[in-house]
Amino acid sequence: MASGRIPSVEGGIQPTIVDAKGDLIVATAADTVSRLAVGTNNHVLTADSSTSTGLKWAALPASGKVLQVVSAYYTTSTSNSTSTYADTGLTATITPSAATSKIAVFVAQNGCNKSNGNTLNQVQLRLLRGATEIAMAYVGYTETLLQTNSSVSLLKLDDPNTTSAVTYKTQFNNPNNTASVTVQNGSAGSTIILMEIGA
């Protein structure tokens, strides 16, 4: 088959319509074609009715990808003898890059301990986004003997719906409201990890 310029009277598409490797010939209307220039490396062809060709090159969406990670580690022993929540000292702040992102929160609250033999004593722990409680867990004790250090894990996939800085922290109390309970007992370090997940 011969190549080269096709007489326009035959209605052929002229090879001169394309200029570079990767250019595409696309329809802009009925019986009308145009050139779509090659896109950027690793971009994909996407339908877009707002463009003259109805197509555009675009970066792959960040859906499901980890966009950033923030972590904090805290070792100071902190006690509370009341049912009123107090800060554990464990906190971290993240600024989402998109309002549609979710934040995966991982907490390992270590060194949870009670100070006396009352079986009702427990470490009740909660996770907050700002002032809003978003998860809760506790360590309960079934014996009158003093306990060795315990750990509490909290996992939460949160939807803060913002691009402003968001602070996550843990608080704890003793619901029995009688004696001291402790976190990071003996300077056992606690960890919080925040991961921004693209929507």
mmCIF file of C-alpha atoms in Angstrom:
data_model
loop_
_atom_site.group_PDB
_atom_site.id
_atom_site.type_symbol
_atom_site.label_atom_id
_atom_site.label_comp_id
_atom_site.label_asym_id
_atom_site.label_seq_id
_atom_site.Cartn_x
_atom_site.Cartn_y
_atom_site.Cartn_z
ATOM 1 C CA MET A 1 0.000 0.000 0.000
ATOM 2 C CA ALA A 2 1.398 3.384 -0.995
ATOM 3 C CA SER A 3 2.072 5.983 1.652
ATOM 4 C CA GLY A 4 2.330 9.714 1.456
ATOM 5 C CA ARG A 5 -0.035 12.567 0.791
ATOM 6 C CA ILE A 6 -3.561 11.469 -0.162
ATOM 7 C CA PRO A 7 -5.455 13.725 -2.557
ATOM 8 C CA SER A 8 -7.915 15.783 -0.560
ATOM 9 C CA VAL A 9 -10.588 15.155 -3.164
ATOM 10 C CA GLU A 10 -10.625 11.522 -2.007
ATOM 11 C CA GLY A 11 -11.484 12.606 1.547
ATOM 12 C CA GLY A 12 -8.358 11.019 3.027
ATOM 13 C CA ILE A 13 -6.701 12.068 6.283
ATOM 14 C CA GLN A 14 -3.390 13.670 5.435
ATOM 15 C CA PRO A 15 -0.299 12.313 7.249
ATOM 16 C CA THR A 16 0.826 15.896 7.806
ATOM 17 C CA ILE A 17 -1.865 16.228 10.489
ATOM 18 C CA VAL A 18 0.540 14.658 13.013
ATOM 19 C CA ASP A 19 3.826 16.262 14.039
ATOM 20 C CA ALA A 20 5.522 13.960 16.546
ATOM 21 C CA LYS A 21 5.812 10.425 17.786
ATOM 22 C CA GLY A 22 2.797 9.600 19.935
ATOM 23 C CA ASP A 23 0.442 12.171 18.406
ATOM 24 C CA LEU A 24 -3.121 10.930 18.013
ATOM 25 C CA ILE A 25 -5.761 11.650 15.390
ATOM 26 C CA VAL A 26 -9.080 12.263 17.143
ATOM 27 C CA ALA A 27 -12.555 13.372 16.181
ATOM 28 C CA THR A 28 -13.677 16.865 17.167
ATOM 29 C CA ALA A 29 -17.118 16.598 15.536
ATOM 30 C CA ALA A 30 -18.940 14.477 12.962
ATOM 31 C CA ASP A 31 -16.631 13.834 9.976
ATOM 32 C CA THR A 32 -14.019 16.179 11.512
ATOM 33 C CA VAL A 33 -10.610 15.177 12.830
ATOM 34 C CA SER A 34 -7.794 16.919 14.646
ATOM 35 C CA ARG A 35 -4.424 16.212 16.217
ATOM 36 C CA LEU A 36 -4.021 15.482 19.922
ATOM 37 C CA ALA A 37 -0.386 16.048 20.814
ATOM 38 C CA VAL A 38 1.435 13.324 22.730
ATOM 39 C CA GLY A 39 1.097 13.649 26.492
ATOM 40 C CA THR A 40 3.575 13.705 29.350
ATOM 41 C CA ASN A 41 5.348 10.472 30.266
ATOM 42 C CA ASN A 42 3.229 8.254 32.565
ATOM 43 C CA HIS A 43 0.069 10.321 31.970
ATOM 44 C CA VAL A 44 -3.068 8.554 30.748
ATOM 45 C CA LEU A 45 -5.698 9.462 28.155
ATOM 46 C CA THR A 46 -8.847 10.749 29.857
ATOM 47 C CA ALA A 47 -12.254 11.785 28.512
ATOM 48 C CA ASP A 48 -12.977 15.486 29.081
ATOM 49 C CA SER A 49 -15.923 17.090 27.296
ATOM 50 C CA SER A 50 -14.623 20.585 28.096
ATOM 51 C CA THR A 51 -11.698 20.220 25.659
ATOM 52 C CA SER A 52 -11.943 20.699 21.880
ATOM 53 C CA THR A 53 -11.090 17.036 21.218
ATOM 54 C CA GLY A 54 -13.110 15.589 24.102
ATOM 55 C CA LEU A 55 -9.894 14.074 25.448
ATOM 56 C CA LYS A 56 -6.919 15.103 27.550
ATOM 57 C CA TRP A 57 -3.767 13.649 29.043
ATOM 58 C CA ALA A 58 -3.805 13.487 32.864
ATOM 59 C CA ALA A 59 -1.750 12.104 35.742
ATOM 60 C CA LEU A 60 -2.940 8.897 37.324
ATOM 61 C CA PRO A 61 -5.175 9.599 40.342
ATOM 62 C CA ALA A 62 -3.677 9.121 43.790
ATOM 63 C CA SER A 63 -6.511 6.865 44.931
ATOM 64 C CA GLY A 64 -5.488 4.328 47.536
ATOM 65 C CA LYS A 65 -1.923 5.613 47.772
ATOM 66 C CA VAL A 66 -0.150 6.663 50.960
ATOM 67 C CA LEU A 67 0.512 10.365 50.397
ATOM 68 C CA GLN A 68 2.347 11.167 53.633
ATOM 69 C CA VAL A 69 3.217 9.670 57.003
ATOM 70 C CA VAL A 70 3.583 11.418 60.375
ATOM 71 C CA SER A 71 4.615 9.697 63.595
ATOM 72 C CA ALA A 72 5.348 10.520 67.223
ATOM 73 C CA TYR A 73 6.870 8.646 70.155
ATOM 74 C CA TYR A 74 6.306 9.510 73.825
ATOM 75 C CA THR A 75 7.953 7.994 76.911
ATOM 76 C CA THR A 76 7.006 10.162 79.905
ATOM 77 C CA SER A 77 5.109 8.215 82.576
ATOM 78 C CA THR A 78 1.691 9.814 83.167
ATOM 79 C CA SER A 79 -0.877 8.943 85.886
ATOM 80 C CA ASN A 80 -4.558 9.645 86.513
ATOM 81 C CA SER A 81 -6.658 8.619 89.525
ATOM 82 C CA THR A 82 -10.036 9.951 88.378
ATOM 83 C CA SER A 83 -12.755 9.203 85.851
ATOM 84 C CA THR A 84 -12.018 12.521 84.136
ATOM 85 C CA TYR A 85 -10.015 12.039 80.960
ATOM 86 C CA ALA A 86 -6.443 13.344 80.973
ATOM 87 C CA ASP A 87 -3.936 13.608 78.131
ATOM 88 C CA THR A 88 -1.466 10.734 77.850
ATOM 89 C CA GLY A 89 1.038 13.065 76.189
ATOM 90 C CA LEU A 90 0.911 11.075 72.942
ATOM 91 C CA THR A 91 -0.079 13.347 70.043
ATOM 92 C CA ALA A 92 0.646 14.002 66.350
ATOM 93 C CA THR A 93 -0.542 16.522 63.739
ATOM 94 C CA ILE A 94 -1.036 16.034 60.009
ATOM 95 C CA THR A 95 -2.184 18.410 57.253
ATOM 96 C CA PRO A 96 -4.115 16.489 54.556
ATOM 97 C CA SER A 97 -3.242 17.434 50.977
ATOM 98 C CA ALA A 98 -6.880 16.937 49.869
ATOM 99 C CA ALA A 99 -10.220 17.154 51.650
ATOM 100 C CA THR A 100 -11.159 13.767 50.174
ATOM 101 C CA SER A 101 -8.215 11.997 51.824
ATOM 102 C CA LYS A 102 -8.658 9.614 54.720
ATOM 103 C CA ILE A 103 -6.292 9.379 57.674
ATOM 104 C CA ALA A 104 -5.264 5.952 58.944
ATOM 105 C CA VAL A 105 -4.420 6.255 62.648
ATOM 106 C CA PHE A 106 -2.347 3.607 64.425
ATOM 107 C CA VAL A 107 -1.777 3.853 68.195
ATOM 108 C CA ALA A 108 0.268 1.584 70.456
ATOM 109 C CA GLN A 109 -0.338 2.856 73.998
ATOM 110 C CA ASN A 110 2.225 1.067 76.144
ATOM 111 C CA GLY A 111 3.001 0.824 79.854
ATOM 112 C CA CYS A 112 -0.652 0.698 80.970
ATOM 113 C CA ASN A 113 -0.659 -0.126 84.680
ATOM 114 C CA LYS A 114 -2.791 0.078 87.845
ATOM 115 C CA SER A 115 -1.416 1.146 91.212
ATOM 116 C CA ASN A 116 -3.344 -1.033 93.670
ATOM 117 C CA GLY A 117 -5.199 -4.316 94.019
ATOM 118 C CA ASN A 118 -8.751 -3.128 93.359
ATOM 119 C CA THR A 119 -10.059 -5.361 90.571
ATOM 120 C CA LEU A 120 -12.341 -2.601 89.293
ATOM 121 C CA ASN A 121 -9.467 -0.348 88.315
ATOM 122 C CA GLN A 122 -8.795 -0.126 84.583
ATOM 123 C CA VAL A 123 -7.098 2.067 82.032
ATOM 124 C CA GLN A 124 -9.775 3.443 79.734
ATOM 125 C CA LEU A 125 -8.275 5.004 76.637
ATOM 126 C CA ARG A 126 -9.771 7.134 73.902
ATOM 127 C CA LEU A 127 -8.517 8.575 70.610
ATOM 128 C CA LEU A 128 -9.489 12.118 69.646
ATOM 129 C CA ARG A 129 -9.380 14.154 66.455
ATOM 130 C CA GLY A 130 -9.236 17.647 67.901
ATOM 131 C CA ALA A 131 -11.906 17.538 70.620
ATOM 132 C CA THR A 132 -13.937 14.742 68.978
ATOM 133 C CA GLU A 133 -13.692 11.171 70.273
ATOM 134 C CA ILE A 134 -13.302 8.767 67.344
ATOM 135 C CA ALA A 135 -12.262 5.492 69.049
ATOM 136 C CA MET A 136 -12.024 3.944 72.514
ATOM 137 C CA ALA A 137 -10.502 0.887 74.207
ATOM 138 C CA TYR A 138 -9.527 -0.209 77.702
ATOM 139 C CA VAL A 139 -7.394 -2.587 79.751
ATOM 140 C CA GLY A 140 -9.381 -4.335 82.465
ATOM 141 C CA TYR A 141 -7.908 -6.266 85.393
ATOM 142 C CA THR A 142 -9.442 -9.403 86.888
ATOM 143 C CA GLU A 143 -7.049 -10.028 89.785
ATOM 144 C CA THR A 144 -6.307 -8.148 92.975
ATOM 145 C CA LEU A 145 -2.563 -8.409 92.439
ATOM 146 C CA LEU A 146 -0.691 -5.567 90.839
ATOM 147 C CA GLN A 147 -0.329 -6.099 87.131
ATOM 148 C CA THR A 148 2.665 -5.929 84.855
ATOM 149 C CA ASN A 149 2.571 -3.340 82.112
ATOM 150 C CA SER A 150 -0.049 -3.881 79.408
ATOM 151 C CA SER A 151 -0.544 -2.384 75.957
ATOM 152 C CA VAL A 152 -3.582 -1.021 74.141
ATOM 153 C CA SER A 153 -3.792 -0.760 70.347
ATOM 154 C CA LEU A 154 -6.157 1.582 68.529
ATOM 155 C CA LEU A 155 -6.678 1.524 64.754
ATOM 156 C CA LYS A 156 -8.964 4.001 63.017
ATOM 157 C CA LEU A 157 -9.555 4.990 59.382
ATOM 158 C CA ASP A 158 -10.728 8.566 59.838
ATOM 159 C CA ASP A 159 -12.366 10.997 57.398
ATOM 160 C CA PRO A 160 -11.504 14.523 58.614
ATOM 161 C CA ASN A 161 -12.728 16.187 55.360
ATOM 162 C CA THR A 162 -10.301 19.103 55.546
ATOM 163 C CA THR A 163 -7.010 20.441 54.239
ATOM 164 C CA SER A 164 -6.254 22.200 57.530
ATOM 165 C CA ALA A 165 -3.915 20.778 60.156
ATOM 166 C CA VAL A 166 -5.551 17.988 62.190
ATOM 167 C CA THR A 167 -4.286 16.897 65.617
ATOM 168 C CA TYR A 168 -4.826 13.382 66.962
ATOM 169 C CA LYS A 169 -4.111 12.460 70.567
ATOM 170 C CA THR A 170 -4.978 9.910 73.235
ATOM 171 C CA GLN A 171 -6.504 10.462 76.663
ATOM 172 C CA PHE A 172 -7.070 8.061 79.558
ATOM 173 C CA ASN A 173 -8.897 7.721 82.860
ATOM 174 C CA ASN A 174 -9.816 5.242 85.598
ATOM 175 C CA PRO A 175 -13.618 4.763 85.404
ATOM 176 C CA ASN A 176 -13.549 3.374 88.955
ATOM 177 C CA ASN A 177 -12.476 6.836 90.103
ATOM 178 C CA THR A 178 -10.546 5.502 93.094
ATOM 179 C CA ALA A 179 -6.849 5.010 92.515
ATOM 180 C CA SER A 180 -4.073 5.825 90.128
ATOM 181 C CA VAL A 181 -3.651 4.210 86.734
ATOM 182 C CA THR A 182 -0.668 4.945 84.546
ATOM 183 C CA VAL A 183 0.386 4.982 80.907
ATOM 184 C CA GLN A 184 4.012 4.867 79.737
ATOM 185 C CA ASN A 185 4.730 3.288 83.136
ATOM 186 C CA GLY A 186 8.456 2.913 83.627
ATOM 187 C CA SER A 187 8.955 5.122 80.556
ATOM 188 C CA ALA A 188 7.564 2.434 78.252
ATOM 189 C CA GLY A 189 7.286 4.329 74.974
ATOM 190 C CA SER A 190 3.970 4.808 73.165
ATOM 191 C CA THR A 191 3.656 5.424 69.415
ATOM 192 C CA ILE A 192 1.135 7.110 67.117
ATOM 193 C CA ILE A 193 1.354 6.903 63.320
ATOM 194 C CA LEU A 194 -0.806 8.954 60.908
ATOM 195 C CA MET A 195 -1.035 8.018 57.221
ATOM 196 C CA GLU A 196 -2.822 10.140 54.630
ATOM 197 C CA ILE A 197 -4.554 7.833 52.128
ATOM 198 C CA GLY A 198 -5.548 9.310 48.748
ATOM 199 C CA ALA A 199 -9.283 8.988 47.988
#
